[in-house]
Tab-separated table of C-alpha atoms and ligand atoms in Angstrom:
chain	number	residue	atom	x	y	z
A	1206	UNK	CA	273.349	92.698	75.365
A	1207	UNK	CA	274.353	96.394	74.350
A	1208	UNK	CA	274.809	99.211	76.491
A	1209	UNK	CA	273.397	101.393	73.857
A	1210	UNK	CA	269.982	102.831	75.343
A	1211	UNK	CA	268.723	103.378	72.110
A	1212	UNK	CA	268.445	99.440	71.517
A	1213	UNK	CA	267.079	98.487	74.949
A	1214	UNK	CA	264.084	99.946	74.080
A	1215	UNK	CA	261.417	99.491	71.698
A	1216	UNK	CA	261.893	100.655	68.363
A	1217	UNK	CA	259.428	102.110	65.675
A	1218	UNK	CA	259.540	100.545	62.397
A	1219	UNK	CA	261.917	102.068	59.631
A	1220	UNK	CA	260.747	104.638	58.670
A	1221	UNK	CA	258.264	106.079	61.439
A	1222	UNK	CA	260.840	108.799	62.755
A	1223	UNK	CA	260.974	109.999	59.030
A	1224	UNK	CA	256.724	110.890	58.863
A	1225	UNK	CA	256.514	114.627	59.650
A	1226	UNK	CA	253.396	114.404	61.996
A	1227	UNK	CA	250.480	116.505	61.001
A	1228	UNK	CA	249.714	120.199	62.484
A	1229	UNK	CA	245.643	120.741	62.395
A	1230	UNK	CA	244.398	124.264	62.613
A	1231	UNK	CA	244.828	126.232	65.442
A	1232	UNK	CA	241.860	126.420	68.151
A	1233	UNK	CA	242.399	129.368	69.845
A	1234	UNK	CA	243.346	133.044	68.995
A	1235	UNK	CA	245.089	135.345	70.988
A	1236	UNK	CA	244.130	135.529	74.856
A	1237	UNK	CA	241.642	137.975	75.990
A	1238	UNK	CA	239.844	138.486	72.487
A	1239	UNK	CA	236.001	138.119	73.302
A	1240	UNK	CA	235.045	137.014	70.011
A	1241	UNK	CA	236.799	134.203	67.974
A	1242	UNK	CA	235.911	132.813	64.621
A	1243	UNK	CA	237.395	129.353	63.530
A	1244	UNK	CA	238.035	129.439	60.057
A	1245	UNK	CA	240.836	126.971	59.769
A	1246	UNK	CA	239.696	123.118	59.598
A	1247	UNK	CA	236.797	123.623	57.389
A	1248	UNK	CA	234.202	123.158	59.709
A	1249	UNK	CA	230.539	123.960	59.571
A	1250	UNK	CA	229.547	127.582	60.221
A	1251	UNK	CA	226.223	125.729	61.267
A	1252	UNK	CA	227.413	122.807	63.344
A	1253	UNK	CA	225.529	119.707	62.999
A	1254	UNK	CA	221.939	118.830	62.210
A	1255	UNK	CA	219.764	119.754	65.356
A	1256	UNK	CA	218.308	116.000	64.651
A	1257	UNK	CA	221.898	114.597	64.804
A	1258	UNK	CA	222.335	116.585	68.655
A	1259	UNK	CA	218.744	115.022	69.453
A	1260	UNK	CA	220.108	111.257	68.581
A	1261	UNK	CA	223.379	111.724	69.829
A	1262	UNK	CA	221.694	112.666	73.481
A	1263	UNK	CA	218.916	109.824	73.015
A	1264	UNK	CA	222.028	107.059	73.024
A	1265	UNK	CA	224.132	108.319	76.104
A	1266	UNK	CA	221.905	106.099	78.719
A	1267	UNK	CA	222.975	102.880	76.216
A	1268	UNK	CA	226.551	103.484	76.152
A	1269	UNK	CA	227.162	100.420	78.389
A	1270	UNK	CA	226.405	98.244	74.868
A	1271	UNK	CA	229.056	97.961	72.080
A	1272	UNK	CA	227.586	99.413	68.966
A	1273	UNK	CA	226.686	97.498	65.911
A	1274	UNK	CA	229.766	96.849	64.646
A	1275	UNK	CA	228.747	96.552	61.170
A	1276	UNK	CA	226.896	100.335	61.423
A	1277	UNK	CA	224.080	98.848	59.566
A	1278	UNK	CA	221.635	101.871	60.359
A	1279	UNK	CA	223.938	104.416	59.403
A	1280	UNK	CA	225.218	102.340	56.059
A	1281	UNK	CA	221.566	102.327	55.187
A	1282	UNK	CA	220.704	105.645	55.463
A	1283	UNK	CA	224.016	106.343	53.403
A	1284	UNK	CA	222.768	104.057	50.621
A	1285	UNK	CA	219.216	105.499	50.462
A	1286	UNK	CA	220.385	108.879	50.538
A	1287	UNK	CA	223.217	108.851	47.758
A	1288	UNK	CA	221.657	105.357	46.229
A	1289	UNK	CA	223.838	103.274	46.246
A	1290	UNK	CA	224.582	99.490	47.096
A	1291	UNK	CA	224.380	99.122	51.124
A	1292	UNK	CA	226.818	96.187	50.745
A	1293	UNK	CA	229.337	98.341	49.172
A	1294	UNK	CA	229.781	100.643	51.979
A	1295	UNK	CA	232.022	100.526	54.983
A	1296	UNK	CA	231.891	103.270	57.514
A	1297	UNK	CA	235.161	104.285	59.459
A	1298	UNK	CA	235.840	106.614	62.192
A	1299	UNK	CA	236.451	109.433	60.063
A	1300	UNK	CA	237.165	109.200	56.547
A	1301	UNK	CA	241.537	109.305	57.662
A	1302	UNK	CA	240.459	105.788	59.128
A	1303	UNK	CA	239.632	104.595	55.453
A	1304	UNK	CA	242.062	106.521	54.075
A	1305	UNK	CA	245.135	104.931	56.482
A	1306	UNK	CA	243.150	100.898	56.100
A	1307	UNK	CA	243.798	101.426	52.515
A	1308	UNK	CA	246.961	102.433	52.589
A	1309	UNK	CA	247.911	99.325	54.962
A	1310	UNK	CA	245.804	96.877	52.668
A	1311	UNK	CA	247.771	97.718	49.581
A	1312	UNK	CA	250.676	99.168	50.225
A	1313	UNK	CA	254.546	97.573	51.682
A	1314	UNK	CA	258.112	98.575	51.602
A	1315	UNK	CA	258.869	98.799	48.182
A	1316	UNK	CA	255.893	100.061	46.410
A	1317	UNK	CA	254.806	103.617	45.580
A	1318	UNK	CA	252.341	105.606	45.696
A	1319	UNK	CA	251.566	109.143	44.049
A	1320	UNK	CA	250.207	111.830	45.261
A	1321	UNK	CA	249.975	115.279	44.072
A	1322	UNK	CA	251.984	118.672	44.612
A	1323	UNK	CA	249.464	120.162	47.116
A	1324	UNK	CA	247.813	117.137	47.662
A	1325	UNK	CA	246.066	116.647	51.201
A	1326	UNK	CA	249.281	115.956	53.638
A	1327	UNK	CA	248.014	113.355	55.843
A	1328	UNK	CA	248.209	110.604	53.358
A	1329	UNK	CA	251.959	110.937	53.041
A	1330	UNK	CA	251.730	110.090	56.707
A	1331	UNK	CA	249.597	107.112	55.716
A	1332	UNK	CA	251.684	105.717	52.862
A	1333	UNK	CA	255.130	106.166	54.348
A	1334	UNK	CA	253.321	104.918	57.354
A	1335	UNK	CA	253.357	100.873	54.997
A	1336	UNK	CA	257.560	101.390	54.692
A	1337	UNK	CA	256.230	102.279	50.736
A	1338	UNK	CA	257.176	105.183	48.877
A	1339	UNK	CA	255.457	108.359	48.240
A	1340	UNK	CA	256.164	109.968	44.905
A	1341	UNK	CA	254.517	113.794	44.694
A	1342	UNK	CA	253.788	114.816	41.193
A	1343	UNK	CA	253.885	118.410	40.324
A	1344	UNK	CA	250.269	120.061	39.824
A	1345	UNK	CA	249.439	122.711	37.067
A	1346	UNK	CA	247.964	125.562	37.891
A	1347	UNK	CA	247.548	124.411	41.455
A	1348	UNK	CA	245.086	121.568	40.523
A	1349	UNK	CA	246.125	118.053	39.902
A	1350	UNK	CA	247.878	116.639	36.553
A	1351	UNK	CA	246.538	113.636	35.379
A	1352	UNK	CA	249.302	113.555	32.595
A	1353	UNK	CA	251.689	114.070	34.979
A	1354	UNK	CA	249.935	111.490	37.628
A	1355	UNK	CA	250.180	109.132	34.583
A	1356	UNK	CA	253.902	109.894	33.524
A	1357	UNK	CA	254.781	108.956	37.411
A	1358	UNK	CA	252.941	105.398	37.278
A	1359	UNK	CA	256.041	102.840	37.690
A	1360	UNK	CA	255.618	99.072	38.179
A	1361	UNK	CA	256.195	99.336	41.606
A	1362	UNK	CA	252.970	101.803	42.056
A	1363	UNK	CA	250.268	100.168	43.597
A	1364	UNK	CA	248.188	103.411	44.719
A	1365	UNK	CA	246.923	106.657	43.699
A	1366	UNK	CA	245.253	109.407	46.279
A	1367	UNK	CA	243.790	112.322	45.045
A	1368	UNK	CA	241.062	114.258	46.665
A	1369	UNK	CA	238.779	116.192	44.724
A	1370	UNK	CA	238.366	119.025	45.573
A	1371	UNK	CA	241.734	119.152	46.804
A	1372	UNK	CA	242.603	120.635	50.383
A	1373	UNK	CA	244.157	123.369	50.458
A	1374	UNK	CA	243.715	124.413	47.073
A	1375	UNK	CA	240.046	123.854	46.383
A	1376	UNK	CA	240.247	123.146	42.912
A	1377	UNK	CA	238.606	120.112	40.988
A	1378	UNK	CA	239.121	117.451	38.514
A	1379	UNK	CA	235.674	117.340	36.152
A	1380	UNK	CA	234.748	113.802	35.613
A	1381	UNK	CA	235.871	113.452	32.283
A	1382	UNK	CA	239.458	113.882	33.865
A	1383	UNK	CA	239.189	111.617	36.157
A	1384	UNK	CA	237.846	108.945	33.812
A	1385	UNK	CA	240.979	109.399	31.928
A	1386	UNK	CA	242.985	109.050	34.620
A	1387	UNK	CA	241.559	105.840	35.299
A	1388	UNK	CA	241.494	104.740	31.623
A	1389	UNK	CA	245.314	105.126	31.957
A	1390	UNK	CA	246.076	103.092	34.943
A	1391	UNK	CA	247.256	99.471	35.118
A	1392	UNK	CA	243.906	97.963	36.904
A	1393	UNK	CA	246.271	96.498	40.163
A	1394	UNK	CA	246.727	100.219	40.887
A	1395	UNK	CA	244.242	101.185	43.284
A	1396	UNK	CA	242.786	104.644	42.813
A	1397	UNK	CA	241.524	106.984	45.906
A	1398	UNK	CA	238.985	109.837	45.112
A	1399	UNK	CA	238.454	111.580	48.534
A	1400	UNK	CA	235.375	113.184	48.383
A	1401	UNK	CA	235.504	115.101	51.775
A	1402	UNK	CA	234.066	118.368	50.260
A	1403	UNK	CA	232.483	116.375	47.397
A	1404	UNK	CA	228.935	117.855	48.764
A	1405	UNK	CA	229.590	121.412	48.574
A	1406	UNK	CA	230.108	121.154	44.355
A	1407	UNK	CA	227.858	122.286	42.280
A	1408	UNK	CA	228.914	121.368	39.006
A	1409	UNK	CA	227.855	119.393	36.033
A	1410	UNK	CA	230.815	118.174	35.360
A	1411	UNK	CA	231.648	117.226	38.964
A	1412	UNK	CA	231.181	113.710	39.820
A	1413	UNK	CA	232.570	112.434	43.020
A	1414	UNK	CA	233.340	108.955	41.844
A	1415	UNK	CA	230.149	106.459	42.268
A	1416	UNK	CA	229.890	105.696	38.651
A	1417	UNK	CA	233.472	104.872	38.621
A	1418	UNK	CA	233.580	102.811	41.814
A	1419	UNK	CA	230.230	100.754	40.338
A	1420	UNK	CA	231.951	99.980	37.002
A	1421	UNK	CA	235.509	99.517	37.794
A	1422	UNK	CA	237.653	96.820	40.560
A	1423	UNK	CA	240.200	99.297	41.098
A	1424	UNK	CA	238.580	102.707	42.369
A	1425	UNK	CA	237.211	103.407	45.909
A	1426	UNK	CA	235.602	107.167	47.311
A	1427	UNK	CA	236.071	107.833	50.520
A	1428	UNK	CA	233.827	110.405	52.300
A	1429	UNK	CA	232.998	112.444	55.643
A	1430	UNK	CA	230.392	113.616	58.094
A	1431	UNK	CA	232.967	115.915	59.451
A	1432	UNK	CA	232.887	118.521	56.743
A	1433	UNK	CA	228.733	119.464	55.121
A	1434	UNK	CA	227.517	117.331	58.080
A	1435	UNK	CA	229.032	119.425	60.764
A	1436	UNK	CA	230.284	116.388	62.723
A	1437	UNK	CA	234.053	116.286	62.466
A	1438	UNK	CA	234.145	115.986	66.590
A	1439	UNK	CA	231.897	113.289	66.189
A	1440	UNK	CA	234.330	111.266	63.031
A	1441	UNK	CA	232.791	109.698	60.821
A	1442	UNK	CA	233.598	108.724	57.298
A	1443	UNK	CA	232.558	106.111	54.802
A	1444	UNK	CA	233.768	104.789	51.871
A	1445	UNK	CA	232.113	103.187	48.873
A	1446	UNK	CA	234.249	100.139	46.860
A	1447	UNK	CA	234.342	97.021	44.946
A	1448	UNK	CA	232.988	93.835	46.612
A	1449	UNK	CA	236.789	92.412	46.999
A	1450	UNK	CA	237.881	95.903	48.286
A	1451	UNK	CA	235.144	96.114	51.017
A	1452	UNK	CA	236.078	92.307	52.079
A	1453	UNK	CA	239.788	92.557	52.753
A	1454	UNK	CA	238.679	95.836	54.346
A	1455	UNK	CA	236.402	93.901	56.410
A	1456	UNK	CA	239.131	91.385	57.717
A	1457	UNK	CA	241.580	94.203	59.221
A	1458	UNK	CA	239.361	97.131	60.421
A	1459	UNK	CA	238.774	97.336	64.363
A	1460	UNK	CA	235.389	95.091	64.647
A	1461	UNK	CA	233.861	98.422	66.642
A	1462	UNK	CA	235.648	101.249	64.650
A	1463	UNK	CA	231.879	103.796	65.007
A	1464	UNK	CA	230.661	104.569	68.328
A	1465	UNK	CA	227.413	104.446	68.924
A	1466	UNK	CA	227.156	107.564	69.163
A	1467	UNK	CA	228.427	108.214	65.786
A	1468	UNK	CA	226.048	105.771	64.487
A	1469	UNK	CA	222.967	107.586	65.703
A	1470	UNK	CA	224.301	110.831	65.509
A	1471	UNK	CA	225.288	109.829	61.622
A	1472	UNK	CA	221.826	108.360	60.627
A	1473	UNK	CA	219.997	111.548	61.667
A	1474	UNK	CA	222.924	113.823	60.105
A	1475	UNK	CA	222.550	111.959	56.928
A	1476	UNK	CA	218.302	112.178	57.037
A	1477	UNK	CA	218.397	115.734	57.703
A	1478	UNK	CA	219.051	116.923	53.665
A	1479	UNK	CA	217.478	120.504	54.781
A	1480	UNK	CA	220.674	120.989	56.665
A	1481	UNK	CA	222.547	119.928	54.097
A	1482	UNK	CA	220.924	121.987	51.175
A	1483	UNK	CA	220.829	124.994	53.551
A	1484	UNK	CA	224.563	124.795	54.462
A	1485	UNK	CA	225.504	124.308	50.531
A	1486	UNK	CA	223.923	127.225	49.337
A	1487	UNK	CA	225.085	129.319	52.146
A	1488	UNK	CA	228.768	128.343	50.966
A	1489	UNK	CA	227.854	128.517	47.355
A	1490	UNK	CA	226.909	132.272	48.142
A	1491	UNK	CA	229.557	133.337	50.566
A	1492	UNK	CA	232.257	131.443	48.650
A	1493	UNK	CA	231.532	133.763	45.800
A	1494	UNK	CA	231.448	136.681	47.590
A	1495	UNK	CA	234.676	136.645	49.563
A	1496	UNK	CA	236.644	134.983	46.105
A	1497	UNK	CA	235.331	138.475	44.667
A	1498	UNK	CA	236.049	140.838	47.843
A	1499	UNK	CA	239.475	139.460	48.285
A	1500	UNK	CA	239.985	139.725	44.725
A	1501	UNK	CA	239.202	143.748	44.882
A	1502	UNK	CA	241.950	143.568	47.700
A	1503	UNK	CA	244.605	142.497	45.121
A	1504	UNK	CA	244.661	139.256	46.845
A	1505	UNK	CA	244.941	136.119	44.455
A	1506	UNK	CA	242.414	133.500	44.811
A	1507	UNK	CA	242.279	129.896	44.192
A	1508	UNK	CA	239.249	129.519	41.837
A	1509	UNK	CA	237.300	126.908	45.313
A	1510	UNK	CA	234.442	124.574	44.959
A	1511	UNK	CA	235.254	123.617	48.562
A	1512	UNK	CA	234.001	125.406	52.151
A	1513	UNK	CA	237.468	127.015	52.355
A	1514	UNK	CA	239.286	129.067	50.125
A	1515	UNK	CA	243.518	129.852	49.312
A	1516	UNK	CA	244.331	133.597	49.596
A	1517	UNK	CA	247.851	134.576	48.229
A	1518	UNK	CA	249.453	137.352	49.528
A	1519	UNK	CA	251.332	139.704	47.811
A	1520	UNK	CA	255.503	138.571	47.223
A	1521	UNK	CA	258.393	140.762	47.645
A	1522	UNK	CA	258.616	144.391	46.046
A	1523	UNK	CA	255.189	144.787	46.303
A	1524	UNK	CA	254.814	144.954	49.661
A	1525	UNK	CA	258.783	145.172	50.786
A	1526	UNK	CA	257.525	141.548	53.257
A	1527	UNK	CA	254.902	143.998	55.171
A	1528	UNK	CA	251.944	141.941	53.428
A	1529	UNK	CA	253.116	138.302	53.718
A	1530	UNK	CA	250.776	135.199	55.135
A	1531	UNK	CA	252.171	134.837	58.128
A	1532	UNK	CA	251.866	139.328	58.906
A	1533	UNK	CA	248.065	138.376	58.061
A	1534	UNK	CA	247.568	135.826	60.036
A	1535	UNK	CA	248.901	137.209	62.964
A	1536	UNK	CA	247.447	140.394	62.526
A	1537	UNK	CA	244.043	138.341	61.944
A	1538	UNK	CA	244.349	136.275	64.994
A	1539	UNK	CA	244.713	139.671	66.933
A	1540	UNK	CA	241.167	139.917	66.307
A	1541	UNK	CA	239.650	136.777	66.890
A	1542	UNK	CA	240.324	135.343	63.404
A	1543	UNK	CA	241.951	132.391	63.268
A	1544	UNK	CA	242.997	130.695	59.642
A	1545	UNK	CA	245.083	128.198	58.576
A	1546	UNK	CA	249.049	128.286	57.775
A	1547	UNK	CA	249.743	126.420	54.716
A	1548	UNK	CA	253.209	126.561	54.284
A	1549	UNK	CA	253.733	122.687	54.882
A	1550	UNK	CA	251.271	122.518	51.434
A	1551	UNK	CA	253.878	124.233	49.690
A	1552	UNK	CA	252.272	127.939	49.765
A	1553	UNK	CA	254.191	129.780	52.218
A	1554	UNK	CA	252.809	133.218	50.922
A	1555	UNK	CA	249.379	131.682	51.594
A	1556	UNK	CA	246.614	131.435	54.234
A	1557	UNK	CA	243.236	129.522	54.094
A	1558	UNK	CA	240.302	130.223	54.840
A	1559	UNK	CA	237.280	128.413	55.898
A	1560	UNK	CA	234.023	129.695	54.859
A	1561	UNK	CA	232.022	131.082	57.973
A	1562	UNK	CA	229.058	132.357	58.985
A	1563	UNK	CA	228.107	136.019	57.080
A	1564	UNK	CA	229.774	138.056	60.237
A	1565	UNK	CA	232.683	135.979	60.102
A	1566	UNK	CA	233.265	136.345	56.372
A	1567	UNK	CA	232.335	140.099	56.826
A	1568	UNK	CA	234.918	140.392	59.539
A	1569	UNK	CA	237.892	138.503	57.503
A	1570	UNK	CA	237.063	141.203	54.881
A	1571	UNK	CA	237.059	144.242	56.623
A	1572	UNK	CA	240.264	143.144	59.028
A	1573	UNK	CA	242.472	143.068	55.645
A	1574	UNK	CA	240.861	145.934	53.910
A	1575	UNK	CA	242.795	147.452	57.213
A	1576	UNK	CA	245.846	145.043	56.920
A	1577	UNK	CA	246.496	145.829	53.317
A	1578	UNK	CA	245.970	149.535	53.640
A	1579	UNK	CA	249.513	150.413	55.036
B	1419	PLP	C1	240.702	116.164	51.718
B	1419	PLP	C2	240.387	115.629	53.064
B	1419	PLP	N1	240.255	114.317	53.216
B	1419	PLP	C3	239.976	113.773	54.417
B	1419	PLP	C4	239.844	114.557	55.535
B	1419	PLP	C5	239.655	113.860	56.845
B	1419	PLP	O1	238.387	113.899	57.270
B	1419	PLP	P1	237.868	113.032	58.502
B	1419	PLP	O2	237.499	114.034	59.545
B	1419	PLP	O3	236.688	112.308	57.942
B	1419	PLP	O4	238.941	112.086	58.941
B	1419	PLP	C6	239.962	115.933	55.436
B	1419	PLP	C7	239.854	116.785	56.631
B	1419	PLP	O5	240.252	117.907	56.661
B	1419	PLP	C8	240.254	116.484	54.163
B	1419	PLP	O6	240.436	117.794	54.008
């Protein structure tokens, strides 16, 4: 026995007291403001469907039962809606469930997986999480580099993640990208496309990665209520993969990982496409409007498909440091505004923004207009 402390004690694995734990947005503002907007996890300026509230309250006298552990209801009203194959779907609580199963499937000290520049930080956490390696490969033009992605493929990879649209920057990779992406991996790598924000695109040459998980053995999308659906409180996620994919997924997930609650409350979400349409083209139009009104502010903007948006601040001279991020955001959250830091993305000039409701946008607006003046 050792009188060291440190050893009489359990100890994480190697490697666990490395993973930077991950900051979510801020919830509050400053005390005593009457009004406060939260613009920094991407919510929905609309919450959920009223149909999803309805089913959520329906199920509270039945919470003494387990739910379905297989989510059946909610799988099929995923499959019907987006058409796809009911037995190819597994739903998770949250999409980060999914995200961190994979990781633990197909990862173990030793192997690597990429990710990209600005990538979404939790699944570092995830992969470093297995004891593997994560190797970040520099972006272009703040969107992901699938020459670069390809250049970084070693023998020891075994996994790619890449959402698209990316979070924090917005941006996208059009389908023909992708594809090539794919075309240039070994087929053992397995390839993530999380398709959080996948709803809110309105492009043709957007796809969020169906036809690529129906032909292929190696590519799985993940995907969220907690983003178009307005149910991130409630977390839910799904993902769709390959038949041998969803069956070693089946063998390690928690036997009860959605609540019933997020079963019923999923089903309606999912049902309820007026919701969906109507929160869409809300973004579609506000997300325009504030990329041009920041724009006319001098502010540079990530070109978003997303709910959010990057805003870069103006660097050194310029301003002489009176317009950074982190003035803005303070001076923002002085009036009820509260955005998201994104200096652990690698922009620390940089604050994002969810898009709100029309007031809230209006407000973000008008509060720099004032910021930027002096
Ligand atoms: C790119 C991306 N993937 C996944 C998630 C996690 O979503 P969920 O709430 O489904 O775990 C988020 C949430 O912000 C995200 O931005």
């Amino acid at each position: 026995m050792t009188a060291n402390h440190q050893i009489n004690r359990p100890q994480p694995n190697p490697g666990v007291m490395d993973i930077e734990a991950y900051v979510p947005g801020k919830a509050t503002a400053h005390p005593g403001i009457a009004k406060v907007y939260k613009l920094s996890s991407n919510e929905s300026p609309f919450g959920a469907s009223p149909q999803a509230i309805e089913a959520m309250r329906d199920v509270a006298g039945r919470m003494h039962l387990y739910p379905d552990g297989r989510a059946t209801k909610l799988r099929e009203a995923i499959a019907e809606t987006h058409g796809l194959n009911v037995s190819n779907i597994v739903a998770f609580n949250g999409s980060g469930e999914a995200l961190a199963l994979l990781a633990r499937i197909y990862l173990q000290p030793g192997a690597e997986a990429i990710i990209t520049e600005h990538g979404f930080l939790t699944y570092k956490i995830y992969i470093q999480m297995t004891g593997a390696t994560a190797v970040t490969v520099k972006e272009k033009d703040e969107r992901a580099d699938v020459d670069a992605i390809l250049a970084a493929v070693t023998d020891r990879t075994r996994a790619i993640f890449i959402a698209n649209p990316n979070n924090p920057t917005g941006t996208y990779l059009p389908f023909d990208e992708v594809r090539r992406l794919h075309a240039g991996l070994p087929r053992h790598v397995l390839l993530v496309l999380d398709a959080a924000y996948g709803e809110f695109v309105r492009r043709n040459d957007y796809e969020a990665g169906v036809e690529l998980v129906a032909g292929n053995e190696n590519v799985v999308m993940t995907r969220t209520f907690s983003k178009v659906h307005g149910l991130g409180g409630a977390r839910i996620g799904w993902c769709y993969a390959p038949g041998h994919i969803v069956d070693a997924v089946e063998r390690v997930r928690d036997p009860f990982n959605v609540t019933a609650t997020a079963i019923e409350a999923g089903t309606a979400a999912m049902r309820d496409r007026a919701h969906v349409t109507m929160s869409v083209d809300h973004n579609i139009r506000w997300l325009e409007w504030l990329t041009e009104q920041l724009s006319q502010l001098g502010l540079r903007v990530t070109p978003s498909v997303g709910n959010f948006l990057l805003m870069h601040f103006p660097a050194g001279e310029r301003s002489k440091g009176r317009h950074r991020a982190d003035k803005a955001d303070e001076y923002l959250l002085a009036r009820g505004f509260i955005l998201r830091r994104v200096t652990a993305y690698g922009f620390p000039n940089a604050l994002r923004m969810t898009v709100g409701t029309e007031e809230a946008n209006r407000g973000v607006v008008q509060a720099l207009t004032e910021f930027l003046k002096d």
